[in-house]
């Protein structure tokens, strides 16, 4: 595993999120019922959710598993930016499915992000993005608060994409 660009590997699994980082916590209701939960969990763990937002995903595994290497990229031609991550934990449980990945050298940020689908007792299905990060490269430092706004916007976009995928 690794080398990760941060020491708190696995902190998004159970928390608490470590001090000294920006924290992101976004939750969205996806729908209701076991079928929605199963579809949403599959979309999260097979990279379909990320791809549905227009992000290019290259992974050495068709599904999230600890140790899987993932490269996410966005943009066109020389303006395409890539971010390398490694899956650090997964959850394939009756009422919880998801994973967390951590940043590798060269990633614009330093930290960890998780994507989890929960089936609650009332039958509702919820999606949660949880992350802690700090600037990892000069250009993310130069962008300052804009990075935080983009991270929040991307988390909301993931929730909308997952809702569509789970309903299909």
Coordinates of N, CA and C in Angstrom, one line a residue:
X1 N 0.8 -1.2 0.0 CA 0.0 0.0 0.0 C 0.9 1.2 0.0
X2 N 0.3 2.3 -0.6 CA 1.0 3.6 -0.5 C 2.1 3.8 -1.5
X3 N 2.9 4.7 -1.4 CA 3.1 5.6 -0.3 C 2.0 6.7 -0.3
X4 N 1.2 6.8 0.7 CA 0.2 7.9 0.8 C 0.9 9.2 1.2
X5 N 0.2 10.3 0.9 CA 0.7 11.6 1.1 C 0.2 12.2 2.4
X6 N -0.3 11.3 3.3 CA -0.8 11.7 4.6 C -0.7 10.5 5.6
X7 N -0.6 10.8 6.9 CA -0.4 9.6 7.8 C -1.7 9.0 8.3
X8 N -2.8 9.6 8.2 CA -4.0 9.2 8.9 C -4.8 8.2 8.0
X9 N -4.2 7.2 7.4 CA -4.8 6.3 6.4 C -6.0 5.6 7.1
X10 N -7.1 5.6 6.5 CA -8.3 4.9 7.0 C -9.2 5.7 7.8
X11 N -8.9 7.0 8.1 CA -9.7 7.8 9.0 C -11.1 8.1 8.5
X12 N -11.4 8.0 7.2 CA -12.8 8.2 6.8 C -13.7 7.0 7.0
X13 N -13.1 5.9 7.4 CA -14.0 4.7 7.6 C -14.9 4.9 8.9
X14 N -14.3 5.2 10.0 CA -15.0 5.3 11.2 C -14.9 6.7 11.9
X15 N -14.0 7.5 11.4 CA -13.8 8.8 12.0 C -13.1 8.7 13.4
X16 N -12.9 9.8 14.1 CA -13.2 11.1 13.6 C -12.2 11.6 12.6
X17 N -12.5 12.6 11.8 CA -11.6 13.1 10.8 C -10.5 13.9 11.5
X18 N -9.3 13.7 11.0 CA -8.1 14.3 11.7 C -8.1 15.9 11.7
X19 N -7.5 16.4 12.7 CA -7.3 17.9 12.8 C -6.3 18.3 11.8
X20 N -6.3 19.6 11.4 CA -5.3 20.1 10.5 C -5.6 20.0 9.0
X21 N -6.8 19.6 8.7 CA -7.3 19.4 7.3 C -8.6 20.2 7.2
X22 N -9.0 20.4 5.9 CA -10.3 20.9 5.6 C -11.2 19.6 5.6
X23 N -12.4 19.7 6.2 CA -13.3 18.6 6.2 C -14.5 18.8 5.3
X24 N -14.9 17.7 4.7 CA -16.1 17.8 3.8 C -17.0 16.7 4.3
X25 N -18.3 17.0 4.4 CA -19.3 16.0 4.8 C -20.5 16.4 4.0
X26 N -20.9 15.6 3.0 CA -22.1 15.8 2.2 C -22.9 14.6 2.2
X27 N -24.2 14.7 2.5 CA -25.2 13.6 2.5 C -26.3 14.0 1.6
X28 N -26.8 13.0 0.8 CA -27.9 13.2 -0.1 C -28.8 11.9 -0.1
X29 N -30.1 12.2 -0.1 CA -31.1 11.1 -0.1 C -31.1 10.6 -1.6
X30 N -31.0 9.3 -1.8 CA -30.9 8.7 -3.1 C -32.3 8.1 -3.5
X31 N -33.0 7.6 -2.6 CA -34.2 6.9 -2.9 C -34.7 6.0 -1.7
X32 N -35.4 5.0 -2.1 CA -35.9 4.1 -1.1 C -35.9 2.6 -1.5
X33 N -35.6 1.7 -0.6 CA -35.7 0.3 -0.9 C -34.4 -0.4 -1.2
X34 N -34.5 -1.7 -1.1 CA -33.3 -2.6 -1.3 C -32.8 -2.5 -2.7
X35 N -33.7 -2.4 -3.7 CA -33.2 -2.3 -5.1 C -32.4 -1.0 -5.4
X36 N -32.9 0.1 -4.8 CA -32.2 1.3 -5.0 C -30.8 1.3 -4.3
X37 N -30.8 0.7 -3.1 CA -29.6 0.5 -2.3 C -28.6 -0.3 -3.1
X38 N -29.0 -1.5 -3.7 CA -28.1 -2.4 -4.4 C -27.6 -1.7 -5.7
X39 N -28.5 -1.0 -6.4 CA -28.0 -0.3 -7.6 C -27.0 0.8 -7.3
X40 N -27.3 1.6 -6.2 CA -26.4 2.7 -5.9 C -25.1 2.2 -5.4
X41 N -25.1 1.1 -4.6 CA -23.9 0.5 -4.1 C -23.0 0.0 -5.2
X42 N -23.6 -0.6 -6.2 CA -22.9 -1.1 -7.4 C -22.3 0.1 -8.2
X43 N -23.1 1.1 -8.3 CA -22.6 2.3 -9.1 C -21.4 2.9 -8.4
X44 N -21.4 3.0 -7.1 CA -20.3 3.6 -6.3 C -19.1 2.7 -6.4
X45 N -19.2 1.4 -6.2 CA -18.0 0.6 -6.1 C -17.5 0.1 -7.5
X46 N -18.2 0.4 -8.6 CA -17.6 0.0 -9.9 C -17.2 1.2 -10.7
X47 N -17.1 2.4 -10.0 CA -16.6 3.6 -10.6 C -17.7 4.3 -11.5
X48 N -18.9 3.6 -11.7 CA -19.9 4.2 -12.6 C -20.3 5.6 -12.2
X49 N -20.4 5.8 -10.8 CA -20.9 7.1 -10.3 C -19.9 8.2 -10.8
X50 N -18.6 7.9 -10.6 CA -17.6 8.9 -11.0 C -17.7 9.2 -12.5
X51 N -17.8 8.1 -13.3 CA -17.8 8.3 -14.7 C -19.1 9.1 -15.2
X52 N -20.2 8.9 -14.4 CA -21.4 9.6 -14.8 C -21.3 11.1 -14.6
X53 N -20.3 11.6 -13.9 CA -20.1 13.0 -13.8 C -19.2 13.6 -14.8
X54 N -18.7 12.7 -15.7 CA -17.8 13.2 -16.8 C -16.3 13.0 -16.4
X55 N -16.0 12.4 -15.3 CA -14.6 12.2 -14.9 C -14.1 10.9 -15.6
X56 N -12.9 11.0 -16.1 CA -12.3 9.8 -16.7 C -11.7 9.0 -15.5
X57 N -12.0 7.7 -15.5 CA -11.5 6.8 -14.4 C -10.7 5.7 -15.1
X58 N -9.5 5.6 -14.6 CA -8.6 4.4 -14.9 C -8.3 3.7 -13.6
X59 N -8.7 2.4 -13.6 CA -8.5 1.7 -12.3 C -7.9 0.3 -12.7
X60 N -7.1 -0.2 -11.8 CA -6.5 -1.6 -12.1 C -7.4 -2.7 -11.6
X61 N -8.7 -2.3 -11.2 CA -9.7 -3.3 -10.7 C -11.0 -2.8 -11.2
X62 N -11.9 -3.7 -11.6 CA -13.2 -3.2 -12.0 C -14.1 -2.8 -10.9
X63 N -13.7 -3.1 -9.7 CA -14.5 -2.7 -8.5 C -13.6 -2.2 -7.4
X64 N -14.1 -1.5 -6.4 CA -13.3 -1.0 -5.3 C -12.9 -2.2 -4.4
X65 N -11.6 -2.3 -4.2 CA -11.0 -3.3 -3.3 C -9.8 -2.6 -2.6
X66 N -9.5 -3.0 -1.4 CA -8.3 -2.4 -0.8 C -7.0 -2.7 -1.7
X67 N -6.2 -1.6 -1.9 CA -5.0 -1.7 -2.7 C -5.3 -1.4 -4.2
X68 N -6.5 -1.2 -4.6 CA -6.8 -0.9 -6.0 C -6.3 0.5 -6.3
X69 N -5.6 0.7 -7.4 CA -5.1 2.0 -7.8 C -6.1 2.6 -8.8
X70 N -6.4 3.9 -8.6 CA -7.4 4.6 -9.3 C -6.8 6.0 -9.8
X71 N -7.0 6.3 -11.0 CA -6.6 7.6 -11.5 C -7.8 8.3 -12.1
X72 N -8.1 9.5 -11.5 CA -9.2 10.3 -12.0 C -8.7 11.4 -12.7
X73 N -9.3 11.8 -13.9 CA -8.9 12.9 -14.6 C -10.0 13.7 -15.2
X74 N -9.8 14.9 -15.4 CA -10.9 15.8 -15.9 C -10.2 16.9 -16.8
X75 N -10.8 17.3 -17.8 CA -10.3 18.3 -18.7 C -10.0 17.7 -20.1
X76 N -9.4 18.5 -20.9 CA -9.1 18.1 -22.3 C -7.7 18.4 -22.7
X77 N -7.1 17.5 -23.4 CA -5.7 17.6 -23.9 C -4.7 18.1 -22.8
X78 N -4.0 19.1 -23.1 CA -3.0 19.6 -22.1 C -3.6 20.2 -20.9
X79 N -4.9 20.4 -20.9 CA -5.5 21.0 -19.7 C -6.2 19.9 -18.9
X80 N -5.9 18.6 -19.2 CA -6.4 17.5 -18.4 C -5.5 17.3 -17.1
X81 N -6.2 17.3 -16.0 CA -5.5 17.1 -14.7 C -5.8 15.7 -14.2
X82 N -4.8 15.0 -13.7 CA -5.0 13.7 -13.2 C -4.7 13.6 -11.7
X83 N -5.4 12.8 -11.0 CA -5.2 12.6 -9.6 C -5.2 11.1 -9.3
X84 N -4.1 10.7 -8.7 CA -3.9 9.2 -8.4 C -4.2 9.0 -7.0
X85 N -5.0 7.9 -6.8 CA -5.4 7.5 -5.4 C -5.3 5.9 -5.3
X86 N -5.4 5.5 -4.1 CA -5.4 4.1 -3.8 C -6.5 3.8 -2.8
X87 N -7.3 2.8 -3.1 CA -8.4 2.4 -2.2 C -7.8 1.8 -0.9
X88 N -8.2 2.4 0.3 CA -7.7 2.0 1.6 C -8.6 1.1 2.4
X89 N -9.9 1.2 2.1 CA -10.9 0.4 2.8 C -12.2 0.2 1.9
X90 N -12.9 -0.8 2.2 CA -14.2 -1.0 1.5 C -15.2 -1.5 2.5
X91 N -16.5 -1.4 2.2 CA -17.6 -1.9 3.0 C -18.5 -2.5 2.0
X92 N -18.7 -3.8 2.1 CA -19.7 -4.5 1.4 C -20.6 -5.3 2.4
X93 N -21.5 -4.5 3.0 CA -22.3 -5.0 4.1 C -23.8 -5.0 3.7
X94 N -24.6 -5.6 4.5 CA -26.1 -5.7 4.2 C -26.7 -4.3 4.1
X95 N -26.3 -3.4 4.9 CA -26.9 -2.1 4.8 C -26.0 -0.9 4.6
X96 N -24.7 -1.3 4.2 CA -23.7 -0.2 3.9 C -22.7 -0.7 2.9
X97 N -22.6 0.1 1.8 CA -21.7 -0.3 0.7 C -20.9 1.0 0.4
X98 N -19.6 0.8 0.2 CA -18.7 2.0 -0.2 C -17.3 1.7 0.0
X99 N -16.5 2.8 -0.2 CA -15.1 2.7 0.0 C -14.5 4.1 0.3
X100 N -13.2 4.0 0.7 CA -12.4 5.2 0.9 C -11.1 5.1 0.1
X101 N -10.7 6.2 -0.5 CA -9.4 6.1 -1.1 C -8.5 7.3 -0.6
X102 N -7.2 7.1 -0.7 CA -6.3 8.1 -0.3 C -5.4 8.6 -1.4
X103 N -4.9 9.8 -1.2 CA -4.0 10.4 -2.2 C -2.6 9.8 -2.3
X104 N -2.1 9.8 -3.5 CA -0.7 9.3 -3.7 C 0.1 10.5 -4.2
X105 N 1.4 10.3 -4.3 CA 2.3 11.4 -4.7 C 1.8 11.9 -6.1
X106 N 1.8 13.3 -6.3 CA 1.4 13.9 -7.5 C 0.0 14.4 -7.5
X107 N -0.8 13.9 -6.5 CA -2.2 14.3 -6.4 C -2.3 15.8 -6.0
X108 N -3.2 16.6 -6.6 CA -3.3 18.0 -6.2 C -3.6 18.2 -4.7
X109 N -4.2 17.3 -4.1 CA -4.5 17.4 -2.7 C -3.8 16.3 -1.9
X110 N -3.9 16.4 -0.6 CA -3.3 15.4 0.3 C -4.4 15.1 1.3
X111 N -4.9 13.8 1.3 CA -5.9 13.4 2.2 C -6.7 12.2 1.8
X112 N -7.9 12.0 2.2 CA -8.7 10.8 2.0 C -10.1 11.2 1.8
X113 N -10.8 10.4 1.0 CA -12.2 10.7 0.7 C -13.0 9.4 0.6
X114 N -14.2 9.4 1.1 CA -15.0 8.1 1.1 C -16.3 8.4 0.5
X115 N -16.9 7.3 -0.1 CA -18.2 7.4 -0.8 C -19.0 6.2 -0.3
X116 N -20.1 6.4 0.5 CA -20.8 5.3 1.1 C -22.3 5.5 0.9
X117 N -22.9 4.3 0.6 CA -24.4 4.2 0.5 C -24.9 3.5 1.7
X118 N -25.9 4.0 2.3 CA -26.5 3.4 3.5 C -28.0 3.1 3.3
X119 N -28.4 2.0 3.7 CA -29.9 1.6 3.7 C -30.3 1.7 5.2
X120 N -31.1 2.7 5.4 CA -31.5 3.0 6.8 C -32.7 2.1 7.2
X121 N -33.0 2.0 8.5 CA -34.1 1.1 9.0 C -35.4 1.5 8.4
X122 N -35.7 2.8 8.1 CA -36.9 3.2 7.5 C -37.0 2.9 6.0
X123 N -36.0 2.3 5.4 CA -36.0 1.9 4.0 C -35.4 3.0 3.1
X124 N -35.1 4.2 3.6 CA -34.5 5.2 2.8 C -33.0 4.9 2.5
X125 N -32.5 5.4 1.4 CA -31.2 5.1 0.9 C -30.5 6.5 0.9
X126 N -29.3 6.5 1.5 CA -28.6 7.8 1.6 C -27.1 7.6 1.1
X127 N -26.6 8.6 0.5 CA -25.2 8.6 0.0 C -24.5 9.7 0.8
X128 N -23.3 9.3 1.2 CA -22.4 10.2 2.0 C -21.0 10.3 1.4
X129 N -20.6 11.5 1.2 CA -19.2 11.8 0.8 C -18.5 12.4 2.1
X130 N -17.5 11.8 2.5 CA -16.7 12.4 3.7 C -15.3 12.5 3.3
X131 N -14.6 13.6 3.6 CA -13.2 13.8 3.2 C -12.5 14.7 4.1
X132 N -11.2 14.5 4.2 CA -10.3 15.5 4.8 C -9.2 15.7 3.8
X133 N -8.8 16.9 3.7 CA -7.7 17.2 2.7 C -7.1 18.6 3.0
X134 N -5.9 18.7 2.4 CA -5.2 20.0 2.4 C -4.4 20.0 1.1
X135 N -4.0 21.2 0.8 CA -3.4 21.4 -0.5 C -2.1 20.6 -0.6
X136 N -2.0 19.9 -1.8 CA -0.8 19.1 -2.0 C 0.2 19.6 -3.0
X137 N -0.3 20.6 -3.8 CA 0.5 21.1 -4.9 C 0.5 22.7 -4.9
X138 N 1.4 23.3 -5.5 CA 1.4 24.8 -5.6 C 0.1 25.4 -6.2
X139 N -0.4 24.7 -7.2 CA -1.5 25.3 -7.9 C -2.8 25.2 -7.0
X140 N -3.0 24.2 -6.2 CA -4.1 24.1 -5.3 C -4.0 25.2 -4.2
X141 N -2.8 25.4 -3.7 CA -2.6 26.4 -2.7 C -2.9 27.8 -3.4
X142 N -2.5 28.0 -4.6 CA -2.7 29.3 -5.3 C -4.2 29.5 -5.5
X143 N -5.0 28.5 -5.7 CA -6.4 28.6 -5.9 C -7.2 28.8 -4.6
X144 N -6.6 28.5 -3.4 CA -7.1 28.8 -2.1 C -8.5 28.3 -1.9
X145 N -9.5 29.2 -1.5 CA -10.8 28.8 -1.2 C -11.6 28.2 -2.4
X146 N -11.2 28.5 -3.6 CA -11.9 27.9 -4.8 C -11.9 26.4 -4.8
X147 N -10.8 25.8 -4.3 CA -10.7 24.4 -4.2 C -11.8 23.8 -3.3
X148 N -12.0 24.4 -2.2 CA -13.1 24.0 -1.3 C -14.4 24.0 -1.9
X149 N -14.7 25.1 -2.6 CA -16.0 25.3 -3.4 C -16.1 24.2 -4.4
X150 N -15.1 23.9 -5.2 CA -15.1 22.9 -6.2 C -15.3 21.5 -5.6
X151 N -14.7 21.2 -4.5 CA -14.9 19.9 -3.8 C -16.4 19.7 -3.4
X152 N -17.0 20.8 -2.8 CA -18.4 20.7 -2.4 C -19.3 20.5 -3.6
X153 N -19.0 21.3 -4.7 CA -19.8 21.2 -5.9 C -19.7 19.8 -6.5
X154 N -18.5 19.2 -6.4 CA -18.4 17.8 -7.0 C -19.1 16.8 -6.1
X155 N -19.1 16.9 -4.8 CA -19.8 16.0 -3.9 C -21.3 16.1 -4.3
X156 N -21.9 17.3 -4.5 CA -23.3 17.4 -4.8 C -23.6 16.8 -6.2
X157 N -22.6 17.0 -7.1 CA -22.8 16.4 -8.5 C -22.8 14.8 -8.4
X158 N -21.9 14.3 -7.6 CA -21.9 12.8 -7.4 C -23.2 12.3 -6.9
X159 N -23.8 13.0 -5.9 CA -25.1 12.6 -5.3 C -26.2 12.7 -6.4
X160 N -26.2 13.7 -7.2 CA -27.2 13.8 -8.3 C -27.0 12.6 -9.3
X161 N -25.8 12.4 -9.7 CA -25.5 11.3 -10.6 C -25.9 10.0 -10.1
X162 N -25.6 9.7 -8.8 CA -26.0 8.5 -8.2 C -27.5 8.3 -8.1
X163 N -28.2 9.3 -7.8 CA -29.7 9.3 -7.8 C -30.2 8.8 -9.1
X164 N -29.7 9.4 -10.2 CA -30.1 9.0 -11.5 C -29.8 7.5 -11.8
X165 N -28.5 7.1 -11.5 CA -28.1 5.8 -11.8 C -28.9 4.8 -11.0
X166 N -29.2 5.1 -9.8 CA -30.0 4.1 -8.9 C -31.5 4.0 -9.4
X167 N -32.0 5.1 -9.9 CA -33.4 5.1 -10.4 C -33.6 4.4 -11.7
X168 N -32.5 4.3 -12.5 CA -32.6 3.7 -13.8 C -32.8 2.2 -13.8

